[in-house]
Amino acid sequence: MLVLTRKLQQSIMIGEEIEIVVLEVRGEGVRLGIRAPKNVTVHRKEVFDLIRDENAGAASVSPEDLPPGPDPS
Amino acid sequence: MISTANPVVPTNAIQLEGTRFGAIAFDPADAVEFSEGLIGFETSKRFVTISAGEGSPFRWLQSLDDPTLAFLLADPDVFLPTYAPELPNGALAGLGIAPGSPYLLFTTANVPPGRPREATLNLAAPIVVNPYARRGAQIVLDGDAYTIRHRAFPQASEPEKGERARRAA
């Protein structure tokens, strides 16, 4: 892992098109601004991991386990 | 019995071998392009949807790039009619969906092995499809208005009750 020290309002470039700016540091929280092309998706990692796990689950459902439709109300 | 993408096999059908459902036939014109894949599965880009049975609220999103890969999808309208996610800016435009144009909305569905009543829907990252341009994407919603594991069926206080009813039927 590359480790860099940055101050407020300073940024790093990832490649030529992705810029990450340190906007605010407060206690243990850091606010980052991300400038990236539209085709680059940006997710918080913990959200990304949860969705990846749900997708893996949805990809391993056995056809025999298919639930019925919802209960008639 | 599992129906294939096209019960009436079109003349230009292509066979896909080795899926979870055996060999399936599909019309290449029915393929939907997911240019970014699904999260964690970015290398599969082309899919067809396969009905999970007549009247079923479920369907399979079968990869054409990897025959072994098929995601279970659900029609959220059937389980949660109030589900109306606000998609992030640019998500619809990115799929070529003009403001006000219709589009298809699914969620992935997860079923613990052998426990179909405990199925959950991922409401936080729906699958959006432009049915005309046949382009799709998994869209991660902003904020936390919707859960990643929504129980599809109300939690039964007496699970054995449903069992009995089913046996009696």
Coordinates of N, CA and C in Angstrom, one line a residue:
Chain A
M1 N 0.8 -1.2 0.0 CA 0.0 0.0 0.0 C 0.9 1.2 0.0
L2 N 0.5 2.2 -0.8 CA 1.3 3.5 -0.9 C 0.7 4.4 0.2
V3 N 1.5 4.9 1.0 CA 1.1 5.8 2.1 C 1.5 7.2 1.9
L4 N 0.6 8.2 1.9 CA 0.9 9.6 1.6 C 0.4 10.4 2.8
T5 N 1.1 11.5 3.1 CA 0.5 12.5 4.0 C 0.0 13.7 3.2
R6 N -1.2 14.1 3.6 CA -1.8 15.3 2.9 C -2.4 16.2 3.9
K7 N -2.5 17.5 3.6 CA -3.1 18.5 4.4 C -4.5 18.8 3.9
L8 N -5.2 19.6 4.6 CA -6.5 20.1 4.2 C -6.4 20.7 2.8
Q9 N -7.4 20.4 2.0 CA -7.5 21.0 0.6 C -6.4 20.4 -0.3
Q10 N -5.5 19.6 0.2 CA -4.6 19.0 -0.8 C -5.2 17.8 -1.3
S11 N -4.7 17.3 -2.5 CA -5.3 16.2 -3.1 C -4.3 15.2 -3.6
I12 N -4.8 14.1 -4.1 CA -3.9 13.1 -4.8 C -4.6 12.8 -6.1
M13 N -3.9 12.5 -7.1 CA -4.4 12.0 -8.4 C -4.1 10.5 -8.5
I14 N -5.2 9.8 -9.0 CA -5.0 8.4 -9.3 C -5.1 8.3 -10.8
G15 N -4.1 8.1 -11.5 CA -4.1 8.2 -13.0 C -4.2 9.7 -13.3
E16 N -4.8 9.9 -14.5 CA -4.9 11.3 -14.9 C -6.3 11.9 -14.7
E17 N -7.3 11.0 -14.3 CA -8.6 11.5 -14.3 C -9.3 11.4 -12.9
I18 N -8.7 10.8 -11.9 CA -9.3 10.6 -10.7 C -8.6 11.5 -9.6
E19 N -9.3 12.4 -9.0 CA -8.7 13.2 -8.0 C -9.5 13.1 -6.6
I20 N -8.7 12.9 -5.6 CA -9.3 12.8 -4.2 C -8.8 13.9 -3.4
V21 N -9.7 14.8 -2.9 CA -9.3 16.0 -2.1 C -9.7 15.8 -0.6
V22 N -8.8 16.2 0.3 CA -9.1 16.1 1.7 C -9.9 17.4 2.0
L23 N -11.2 17.3 2.3 CA -12.0 18.5 2.5 C -12.1 18.9 4.0
E24 N -12.1 17.9 4.9 CA -12.3 18.3 6.3 C -11.8 17.2 7.1
V25 N -11.1 17.5 8.2 CA -10.7 16.5 9.2 C -11.3 16.9 10.5
R26 N -12.1 16.0 11.1 CA -12.8 16.4 12.4 C -12.8 15.1 13.3
G27 N -12.0 15.2 14.3 CA -11.9 14.0 15.2 C -11.4 12.8 14.4
E28 N -12.1 11.7 14.4 CA -11.7 10.5 13.7 C -12.3 10.5 12.3
G29 N -13.0 11.5 11.9 CA -13.6 11.5 10.6 C -12.9 12.3 9.6
V30 N -12.8 11.9 8.4 CA -12.2 12.6 7.3 C -13.2 12.7 6.2
R31 N -13.5 13.9 5.7 CA -14.4 14.1 4.5 C -13.5 14.2 3.3
L32 N -13.8 13.4 2.3 CA -13.1 13.4 1.1 C -14.0 13.8 -0.1
G33 N -13.4 14.5 -1.0 CA -14.1 14.8 -2.2 C -13.5 14.0 -3.4
I34 N -14.3 13.5 -4.2 CA -13.8 12.6 -5.3 C -14.2 13.1 -6.6
R35 N -13.3 13.4 -7.5 CA -13.6 13.8 -8.8 C -13.2 12.7 -9.8
A36 N -14.2 12.1 -10.5 CA -13.8 11.0 -11.3 C -14.7 11.0 -12.5
P37 N -14.3 10.4 -13.6 CA -15.2 10.3 -14.8 C -16.4 9.5 -14.5
K38 N -17.5 9.7 -15.3 CA -18.8 9.1 -15.0 C -18.7 7.6 -15.0
N39 N -17.8 7.0 -15.8 CA -17.8 5.6 -15.9 C -17.1 4.9 -14.7
V40 N -16.5 5.7 -13.8 CA -15.9 5.2 -12.7 C -16.9 5.2 -11.5
T41 N -17.2 4.0 -11.0 CA -18.1 4.0 -9.8 C -17.3 4.0 -8.5
V42 N -17.8 4.8 -7.6 CA -17.2 5.0 -6.3 C -18.1 4.5 -5.2
H43 N -17.7 3.6 -4.4 CA -18.5 3.1 -3.3 C -17.7 3.1 -2.0
R44 N -18.4 3.3 -0.9 CA -17.7 3.0 0.4 C -17.5 1.5 0.5
K45 N -16.3 1.2 0.9 CA -15.9 -0.2 0.9 C -16.8 -1.1 1.6
E46 N -17.2 -0.7 2.8 CA -18.1 -1.7 3.6 C -19.4 -1.9 2.9
V47 N -19.9 -0.9 2.1 CA -21.1 -1.1 1.4 C -20.8 -2.0 0.2
F48 N -19.7 -1.8 -0.5 CA -19.3 -2.6 -1.6 C -19.2 -4.0 -1.2
D49 N -18.6 -4.3 0.0 CA -18.4 -5.7 0.4 C -19.7 -6.4 0.7
L50 N -20.6 -5.6 1.3 CA -22.0 -6.2 1.7 C -22.7 -6.6 0.4
I51 N -22.7 -5.7 -0.6 CA -23.4 -5.9 -1.8 C -22.7 -7.1 -2.6
R52 N -21.4 -7.1 -2.6 CA -20.7 -8.2 -3.3 C -21.1 -9.6 -2.6
D53 N -21.2 -9.6 -1.3 CA -21.6 -10.8 -0.6 C -23.1 -11.2 -0.9
E54 N -24.0 -10.2 -1.0 CA -25.3 -10.5 -1.4 C -25.4 -11.0 -2.8
N55 N -24.6 -10.4 -3.7 CA -24.6 -10.9 -5.1 C -24.1 -12.4 -5.1
A56 N -23.1 -12.6 -4.3 CA -22.6 -14.0 -4.3 C -23.6 -15.0 -3.8
G57 N -24.4 -14.5 -2.9 CA -25.5 -15.4 -2.4 C -26.6 -15.6 -3.4
A58 N -26.9 -14.5 -4.1 CA -28.0 -14.6 -5.2 C -27.5 -15.4 -6.3
A59 N -26.2 -15.6 -6.5 CA -25.6 -16.4 -7.5 C -25.5 -17.9 -7.1
S60 N -25.8 -18.2 -5.9 CA -25.6 -19.6 -5.5 C -26.9 -20.2 -5.0
V61 N -28.1 -19.6 -5.3 CA -29.4 -20.1 -4.9 C -29.7 -21.4 -5.8
S62 N -30.0 -22.4 -5.1 CA -30.4 -23.6 -5.9 C -31.8 -23.5 -6.4
P63 N -32.1 -23.9 -7.6 CA -33.5 -23.8 -8.2 C -34.5 -24.5 -7.3
E64 N -34.0 -25.5 -6.6 CA -35.0 -26.3 -5.7 C -35.4 -25.4 -4.5
D65 N -34.6 -24.4 -4.1 CA -35.0 -23.6 -3.0 C -35.8 -22.4 -3.3
L66 N -36.3 -22.3 -4.6 CA -37.0 -21.1 -5.0 C -38.3 -20.9 -4.1
P67 N -38.5 -19.8 -3.5 CA -39.7 -19.6 -2.7 C -40.9 -19.4 -3.6
P68 N -42.1 -19.6 -3.0 CA -43.3 -19.3 -3.7 C -43.5 -17.8 -3.8
G69 N -44.6 -17.3 -4.3 CA -44.9 -15.9 -4.3 C -45.2 -15.5 -2.9
P70 N -45.6 -14.2 -2.8 CA -45.9 -13.7 -1.4 C -47.2 -14.3 -1.0
D71 N -47.4 -14.2 0.4 CA -48.7 -14.8 0.9 C -49.8 -13.9 0.4
P72 N -50.9 -14.5 0.1 CA -52.1 -13.7 -0.3 C -52.5 -12.9 0.9
S73 N -52.8 -11.6 0.7 CA -53.2 -10.8 1.8 C -54.7 -10.5 1.9
Chain B
M1 N -40.3 -27.9 -13.3 CA -39.7 -27.8 -14.7 C -39.3 -26.3 -14.9
I2 N -38.2 -26.1 -15.5 CA -37.8 -24.7 -15.6 C -37.9 -24.3 -17.1
S3 N -38.5 -23.2 -17.3 CA -38.7 -22.8 -18.7 C -37.4 -22.0 -19.1
T4 N -37.1 -22.1 -20.4 CA -35.9 -21.4 -20.9 C -36.3 -20.0 -21.3
A5 N -35.3 -19.2 -21.7 CA -35.5 -17.8 -22.0 C -36.6 -17.7 -23.1
N6 N -36.6 -18.7 -24.0 CA -37.6 -18.7 -25.1 C -38.2 -20.0 -25.2
P7 N -39.4 -20.2 -24.7 CA -40.1 -21.5 -24.8 C -40.3 -21.9 -26.3
V8 N -40.6 -20.9 -27.1 CA -40.6 -21.2 -28.6 C -39.2 -20.8 -29.1
V9 N -38.5 -21.8 -29.5 CA -37.1 -21.6 -29.9 C -37.1 -20.9 -31.2
P10 N -36.5 -19.7 -31.3 CA -36.4 -19.0 -32.5 C -35.4 -19.6 -33.4
T11 N -35.5 -19.3 -34.7 CA -34.6 -19.9 -35.7 C -33.1 -19.5 -35.4
N12 N -32.9 -18.3 -34.9 CA -31.6 -17.8 -34.7 C -31.1 -18.1 -33.3
A13 N -31.7 -19.0 -32.6 CA -31.4 -19.3 -31.2 C -30.0 -19.8 -31.1
I14 N -29.3 -19.5 -30.0 CA -28.0 -20.0 -29.7 C -28.1 -20.8 -28.5
Q15 N -27.4 -21.9 -28.4 CA -27.5 -22.8 -27.3 C -26.4 -22.4 -26.3
L16 N -26.7 -22.4 -25.0 CA -25.7 -22.2 -24.0 C -25.7 -23.5 -23.1
E17 N -24.6 -24.1 -23.1 CA -24.5 -25.4 -22.4 C -23.9 -25.1 -21.0
G18 N -24.2 -26.0 -20.1 CA -23.5 -26.0 -18.8 C -24.1 -25.0 -17.8
T19 N -25.3 -24.5 -18.0 CA -25.9 -23.7 -17.0 C -26.5 -24.5 -15.9
R20 N -26.9 -23.9 -14.8 CA -27.5 -24.6 -13.7 C -28.8 -25.3 -14.1
F21 N -29.3 -24.8 -15.3 CA -30.6 -25.3 -15.8 C -30.4 -26.3 -17.0
G22 N -29.2 -26.7 -17.1 CA -28.9 -27.5 -18.3 C -28.6 -26.6 -19.5
A23 N -28.8 -27.2 -20.7 CA -28.6 -26.4 -21.9 C -29.8 -25.5 -22.1
I24 N -29.6 -24.2 -22.4 CA -30.7 -23.3 -22.6 C -30.5 -22.7 -24.0
A25 N -31.7 -22.4 -24.6 CA -31.6 -21.7 -25.9 C -32.1 -20.3 -25.8
F26 N -31.4 -19.3 -26.4 CA -31.8 -17.9 -26.3 C -31.6 -17.3 -27.6
D27 N -32.3 -16.2 -27.8 CA -32.2 -15.4 -29.0 C -31.1 -14.3 -28.7
P28 N -30.1 -14.2 -29.5 CA -29.1 -13.2 -29.1 C -29.6 -11.8 -29.0
A29 N -30.8 -11.5 -29.7 CA -31.4 -10.2 -29.6 C -32.0 -9.9 -28.2
D30 N -32.1 -11.0 -27.4 CA -32.6 -10.8 -26.0 C -31.6 -10.5 -25.0
A31 N -30.3 -10.6 -25.4 CA -29.2 -10.4 -24.4 C -29.2 -8.9 -23.9
V32 N -29.0 -8.8 -22.6 CA -28.9 -7.5 -22.0 C -27.4 -7.2 -21.6
E33 N -26.9 -6.0 -22.0 CA -25.5 -5.7 -21.8 C -25.4 -5.0 -20.4
F34 N -24.6 -5.6 -19.5 CA -24.3 -4.9 -18.2 C -22.8 -4.5 -18.4
S35 N -22.5 -3.2 -18.8 CA -21.2 -2.9 -19.2 C -20.2 -2.9 -18.0
E36 N -20.8 -2.7 -16.8 CA -20.0 -2.8 -15.6 C -20.1 -4.1 -14.8
G37 N -20.9 -5.0 -15.3 CA -21.2 -6.2 -14.6 C -22.0 -6.0 -13.4
L38 N -22.0 -7.0 -12.5 CA -22.6 -6.8 -11.1 C -21.5 -6.7 -10.2
I39 N -21.7 -6.0 -9.0 CA -20.7 -5.8 -8.1 C -20.1 -7.1 -7.6
G40 N -18.8 -7.2 -7.7 CA -18.0 -8.4 -7.4 C -18.0 -9.4 -8.5
F41 N -18.7 -9.1 -9.6 CA -18.8 -10.0 -10.7 C -18.6 -9.2 -12.0
E42 N -17.6 -8.4 -12.0 CA -17.5 -7.4 -13.1 C -17.1 -8.0 -14.5
T43 N -16.7 -9.2 -14.5 CA -16.2 -9.7 -15.8 C -17.4 -10.3 -16.7
S44 N -18.5 -10.5 -16.0 CA -19.7 -11.0 -16.8 C -20.5 -9.8 -17.3
K45 N -20.6 -9.6 -18.6 CA -21.2 -8.4 -19.1 C -22.6 -8.7 -19.8
R46 N -22.7 -9.9 -20.3 CA -24.0 -10.1 -21.1 C -24.8 -11.2 -20.4
F47 N -26.1 -10.9 -20.4 CA -27.0 -11.7 -19.6 C -28.3 -11.9 -20.4
V48 N -29.1 -13.0 -20.1 CA -30.5 -13.1 -20.5 C -31.2 -13.3 -19.2
T49 N -32.5 -13.0 -19.2 CA -33.3 -13.3 -18.0 C -34.1 -14.6 -18.4
I50 N -34.3 -15.4 -17.4 CA -35.0 -16.7 -17.5 C -36.1 -16.7 -16.5
S51 N -37.3 -17.0 -17.0 CA -38.4 -17.1 -16.1 C -38.2 -18.2 -15.1
A52 N -38.6 -18.0 -13.9 CA -38.5 -19.1 -12.8 C -39.8 -19.9 -12.8
G53 N -40.6 -19.8 -13.8 CA -41.9 -20.5 -13.7 C -43.0 -19.5 -13.9
E54 N -44.1 -20.0 -14.5 CA -45.2 -19.1 -14.8 C -45.8 -18.5 -13.6
G55 N -46.0 -17.2 -13.6 CA -46.5 -16.4 -12.4 C -45.6 -16.2 -11.3
S56 N -44.4 -16.7 -11.4 CA -43.4 -16.6 -10.3 C -42.9 -15.1 -10.3
P57 N -42.7 -14.6 -9.1 CA -42.2 -13.2 -9.0 C -40.6 -13.3 -9.1
F58 N -40.1 -14.5 -9.3 CA -38.6 -14.6 -9.4 C -38.2 -14.9 -10.9
R59 N -37.0 -14.5 -11.2 CA -36.4 -14.9 -12.5 C -34.9 -15.0 -12.3
W60 N -34.3 -15.6 -13.2 CA -32.8 -15.8 -13.2 C -32.2 -14.8 -14.2
L61 N -31.1 -14.2 -13.7 CA -30.2 -13.4 -14.6 C -29.0 -14.3 -15.0
Q62 N -29.2 -14.9 -16.1 CA -28.2 -15.9 -16.5 C -27.1 -15.2 -17.4
S63 N -25.8 -15.4 -16.9 CA -24.7 -14.9 -17.7 C -24.5 -15.6 -18.9
L64 N -24.2 -14.9 -20.0 CA -23.8 -15.6 -21.3 C -22.3 -15.7 -21.4
D65 N -21.6 -15.0 -20.5 CA -20.1 -15.1 -20.6 C -19.6 -16.2 -19.7
D66 N -20.4 -16.5 -18.6 CA -20.0 -17.6 -17.7 C -21.3 -18.4 -17.5
P67 N -21.4 -19.6 -18.1 CA -22.6 -20.4 -18.0 C -23.0 -20.8 -16.6
T68 N -21.9 -20.9 -15.7 CA -22.2 -21.3 -14.4 C -22.8 -20.2 -13.5
L69 N -22.8 -19.0 -14.0 CA -23.2 -17.8 -13.2 C -24.7 -17.4 -13.5
A70 N -25.5 -17.5 -12.5 CA -26.9 -17.0 -12.6 C -27.4 -16.4 -11.3
F71 N -27.8 -15.2 -11.3 CA -28.3 -14.5 -10.1 C -29.8 -14.7 -10.0
L72 N -30.3 -14.9 -8.8 CA -31.7 -14.9 -8.6 C -32.2 -13.5 -8.4
L73 N -33.2 -13.1 -9.2 CA -33.8 -11.8 -9.1 C -35.2 -11.9 -8.7
A74 N -35.7 -10.8 -8.1 CA -37.2 -10.8 -7.7 C -37.8 -9.5 -8.2
D75 N -39.1 -9.6 -8.4 CA -39.8 -8.4 -8.8 C -40.3 -7.7 -7.5
P76 N -39.7 -6.6 -7.1 CA -40.0 -6.0 -5.8 C -41.4 -5.6 -5.7
D77 N -42.1 -5.2 -6.8 CA -43.5 -4.8 -6.7 C -44.4 -5.8 -6.0
V78 N -44.0 -7.1 -6.3 CA -44.8 -8.2 -5.7 C -44.7 -8.3 -4.2
F79 N -43.5 -8.0 -3.7 CA -43.2 -8.2 -2.3 C -43.4 -6.9 -1.5
L80 N -43.1 -5.8 -2.1 CA -43.0 -4.5 -1.4 C -43.5 -3.4 -2.4
P81 N -44.9 -3.3 -2.6 CA -45.4 -2.4 -3.6 C -45.0 -0.9 -3.3
T82 N -44.6 -0.6 -2.1 CA -44.2 0.8 -1.8 C -42.7 1.1 -2.2
Y83 N -42.0 0.1 -2.7 CA -40.6 0.2 -3.0 C -40.4 1.2 -4.2
A84 N -39.9 2.3 -3.9 CA -39.7 3.4 -5.0 C -38.4 4.1 -4.7
P85 N -37.3 3.4 -5.0 CA -36.0 4.0 -4.7 C -35.7 5.2 -5.6
E86 N -35.1 6.1 -4.9 CA -34.6 7.3 -5.7 C -33.2 7.0 -6.2
L87 N -33.1 6.9 -7.6 CA -31.9 6.5 -8.2 C -30.9 7.7 -8.2
P88 N -29.6 7.5 -8.0 CA -28.7 8.6 -8.0 C -28.7 9.3 -9.4
N89 N -28.4 10.6 -9.3 CA -28.3 11.3 -10.6 C -27.4 10.6 -11.6
G90 N -27.9 10.6 -12.8 CA -27.1 10.0 -13.9 C -27.2 8.6 -14.1
A91 N -27.8 7.9 -13.1 CA -27.9 6.4 -13.2 C -28.8 6.0 -14.4
L92 N -30.0 6.7 -14.5 CA -30.8 6.3 -15.6 C -30.2 6.8 -17.0
A93 N -29.7 8.0 -17.0 CA -29.1 8.5 -18.2 C -28.0 7.6 -18.7
G94 N -27.3 7.1 -17.7 CA -26.1 6.2 -18.0 C -26.6 5.0 -18.8
L95 N -27.9 4.6 -18.6 CA -28.4 3.4 -19.4 C -29.2 3.9 -20.6
G96 N -29.2 5.2 -20.9 CA -29.9 5.7 -22.0 C -31.4 5.8 -21.8
I97 N -31.8 5.9 -20.5 CA -33.2 6.0 -20.1 C -33.6 7.5 -19.9
A98 N -34.4 8.0 -20.8 CA -34.8 9.4 -20.8 C -35.7 9.7 -19.6
P99 N -35.7 10.9 -19.0 CA -36.6 11.2 -17.9 C -38.0 10.8 -18.3
G100 N -38.7 10.1 -17.4 CA -40.1 9.8 -17.6 C -40.3 8.5 -18.5
S101 N -39.2 7.9 -19.0 CA -39.3 6.7 -19.8 C -39.4 5.5 -18.9
P102 N -40.1 4.5 -19.3 CA -40.2 3.3 -18.5 C -38.9 2.5 -18.4
Y103 N -38.7 1.8 -17.3 CA -37.6 0.9 -17.2 C -38.0 -0.2 -16.3
L104 N -37.2 -1.3 -16.3 CA -37.4 -2.4 -15.5 C -36.6 -2.3 -14.2
L105 N -37.2 -2.7 -13.1 CA -36.5 -2.7 -11.8 C -36.6 -4.0 -11.1
F106 N -35.5 -4.6 -10.8 CA -35.5 -5.9 -10.0 C -34.6 -5.7 -8.8
T107 N -34.7 -6.7 -7.9 CA -33.7 -6.8 -6.9 C -33.1 -8.2 -6.9
T108 N -31.8 -8.3 -6.5 CA -31.3 -9.6 -6.3 C -32.0 -10.2 -5.1
A109 N -32.1 -11.6 -5.1 CA -32.7 -12.3 -4.0 C -31.8 -13.4 -3.5
N110 N -31.8 -13.6 -2.2 CA -31.0 -14.5 -1.6 C -31.8 -15.5 -0.8
V111 N -31.5 -16.8 -0.9 CA -32.3 -17.8 -0.2 C -31.3 -18.7 0.6
P112 N -31.4 -18.8 1.9 CA -30.6 -19.7 2.6 C -30.9 -21.1 2.2
P113 N -30.0 -22.0 2.0 CA -30.2 -23.4 1.5 C -31.3 -24.1 2.3
G114 N -32.4 -24.5 1.6 CA -33.4 -25.3 2.3 C -34.4 -24.4 3.1
R115 N -34.3 -23.1 3.1 CA -35.2 -22.3 3.9 C -35.8 -21.1 3.0
P116 N -36.6 -21.5 2.1 CA -37.1 -20.5 1.1 C -37.9 -19.4 1.8
R117 N -38.5 -19.7 3.0 CA -39.3 -18.7 3.6 C -38.5 -17.6 4.2
E118 N -37.1 -17.8 4.2 CA -36.2 -16.8 4.8 C -35.5 -16.0 3.7
A119 N -36.1 -16.1 2.5 CA -35.5 -15.3 1.4 C -35.5 -13.9 1.7
T120 N -34.4 -13.2 1.2 CA -34.3 -11.8 1.4 C -34.0 -11.1 0.1
L121 N -34.4 -9.8 0.0 CA -34.2 -9.0 -1.2 C -33.2 -7.9 -0.9
N122 N -32.3 -7.7 -1.8 CA -31.4 -6.5 -1.6 C -32.0 -5.3 -2.2
L123 N -32.6 -4.5 -1.3 CA -33.3 -3.3 -1.8 C -32.3 -2.1 -2.0
A124 N -31.1 -2.3 -1.5 CA -30.1 -1.2 -1.5 C -29.3 -1.0 -2.8
A125 N -29.4 -2.1 -3.6 CA -28.6 -2.1 -4.9 C -29.4 -2.8 -6.0
P126 N -30.5 -2.1 -6.4 CA -31.4 -2.7 -7.4 C -30.7 -2.9 -8.8
I127 N -31.3 -3.8 -9.6 CA -30.9 -4.0 -10.9 C -31.9 -3.2 -11.8
V128 N -31.3 -2.3 -12.6 CA -32.2 -1.5 -13.5 C -31.8 -1.8 -14.9
V129 N -32.9 -2.0 -15.7 CA -32.7 -2.4 -17.1 C -33.5 -1.5 -18.0
N130 N -32.8 -1.0 -19.1 CA -33.5 -0.3 -20.2 C -33.9 -1.4 -21.2
P131 N -35.2 -1.6 -21.2 CA -35.7 -2.8 -22.0 C -35.6 -2.5 -23.5
Y132 N -35.5 -1.3 -23.9 CA -35.4 -1.0 -25.4 C -34.0 -1.1 -25.9
A133 N -33.0 -0.4 -25.2 CA -31.6 -0.5 -25.6 C -31.0 -1.8 -25.1
R134 N -31.7 -2.5 -24.2 CA -31.2 -3.8 -23.6 C -29.9 -3.5 -22.9
R135 N -29.9 -2.5 -22.0 CA -28.7 -2.2 -21.2 C -29.1 -2.3 -19.7
G136 N -28.3 -2.8 -18.9 CA -28.6 -2.9 -17.5 C -27.5 -2.5 -16.6
A137 N -27.8 -2.3 -15.3 CA -26.7 -2.0 -14.3 C -27.3 -2.3 -12.9
Q138 N -26.3 -2.6 -12.0 CA -26.7 -2.6 -10.6 C -26.4 -1.3 -10.1
I139 N -27.4 -0.6 -9.5 CA -27.3 0.8 -9.0 C -27.3 0.8 -7.5
V140 N -26.2 1.3 -6.9 CA -26.1 1.4 -5.5 C -26.8 2.7 -5.1
L141 N -27.8 2.6 -4.2 CA -28.5 3.8 -3.8 C -27.7 4.6 -2.8
D142 N -27.9 5.9 -2.9 CA -27.3 6.8 -1.9 C -28.1 6.7 -0.6
G143 N -27.4 6.9 0.5 CA -28.1 6.9 1.8 C -28.5 5.5 2.2
D144 N -29.3 5.4 3.3 CA -29.6 4.1 3.8 C -31.1 3.9 4.0
A145 N -31.9 4.4 3.1 CA -33.4 4.3 3.2 C -33.8 2.9 3.0
Y146 N -33.0 2.0 2.4 CA -33.4 0.7 2.1 C -32.3 -0.3 2.6
T147 N -32.8 -1.4 3.1 CA -31.9 -2.4 3.6 C -31.4 -3.4 2.5
I148 N -30.3 -4.0 2.8 CA -29.6 -4.9 1.9 C -30.2 -6.3 2.1
R149 N -30.9 -6.5 3.2 CA -31.6 -7.8 3.4 C -33.0 -7.6 3.9
H150 N -33.9 -7.4 3.0 CA -35.3 -7.3 3.3 C -36.0 -8.6 3.3
R151 N -36.6 -9.0 4.4 CA -37.3 -10.3 4.4 C -38.4 -10.3 3.4
A152 N -38.4 -11.2 2.4 CA -39.4 -11.3 1.4 C -40.8 -11.7 2.0
F153 N -40.7 -12.5 3.0 CA -42.0 -13.0 3.6 C -42.0 -12.6 5.1
P154 N -43.2 -12.2 5.6 CA -43.3 -11.8 6.9 C -42.8 -12.9 7.8
Q155 N -42.0 -12.5 8.9 CA -41.5 -13.6 9.7 C -42.7 -14.3 10.5
A156 N -42.8 -15.5 10.2 CA -44.0 -16.3 10.8 C -43.7 -16.5 12.3
S157 N -44.7 -16.2 13.1 CA -44.5 -16.5 14.5 C -44.6 -18.0 14.8
E158 N -45.4 -18.7 13.9 CA -45.5 -20.1 14.1 C -45.2 -20.8 12.7
P159 N -43.9 -21.0 12.5 CA -43.5 -21.5 11.2 C -44.1 -22.8 10.8
E160 N -44.5 -23.7 11.9 CA -45.0 -25.0 11.6 C -46.5 -24.9 11.0
K161 N -47.1 -23.7 11.3 CA -48.5 -23.6 10.8 C -48.5 -23.7 9.3
G162 N -47.6 -23.0 8.6 CA -47.6 -23.0 7.2 C -47.3 -24.4 6.7
E163 N -46.4 -25.1 7.4 CA -46.1 -26.5 7.0 C -47.4 -27.3 7.0
R164 N -48.1 -27.2 8.0 CA -49.4 -28.0 8.1 C -50.3 -27.7 7.0
A165 N -50.5 -26.4 6.8 CA -51.4 -26.0 5.7 C -51.0 -26.6 4.4
R166 N -49.7 -26.6 4.2 CA -49.2 -27.0 2.9 C -49.4 -28.6 2.7
R167 N -49.3 -29.3 3.9 CA -49.5 -30.7 3.8 C -50.9 -31.0 3.6
A168 N -51.8 -30.2 4.2 CA -53.2 -30.5 4.1 C -53.7 -30.2 2.7
A169 N -53.0 -29.3 2.0 CA -53.5 -28.8 0.7 C -53.3 -29.9 -0.4

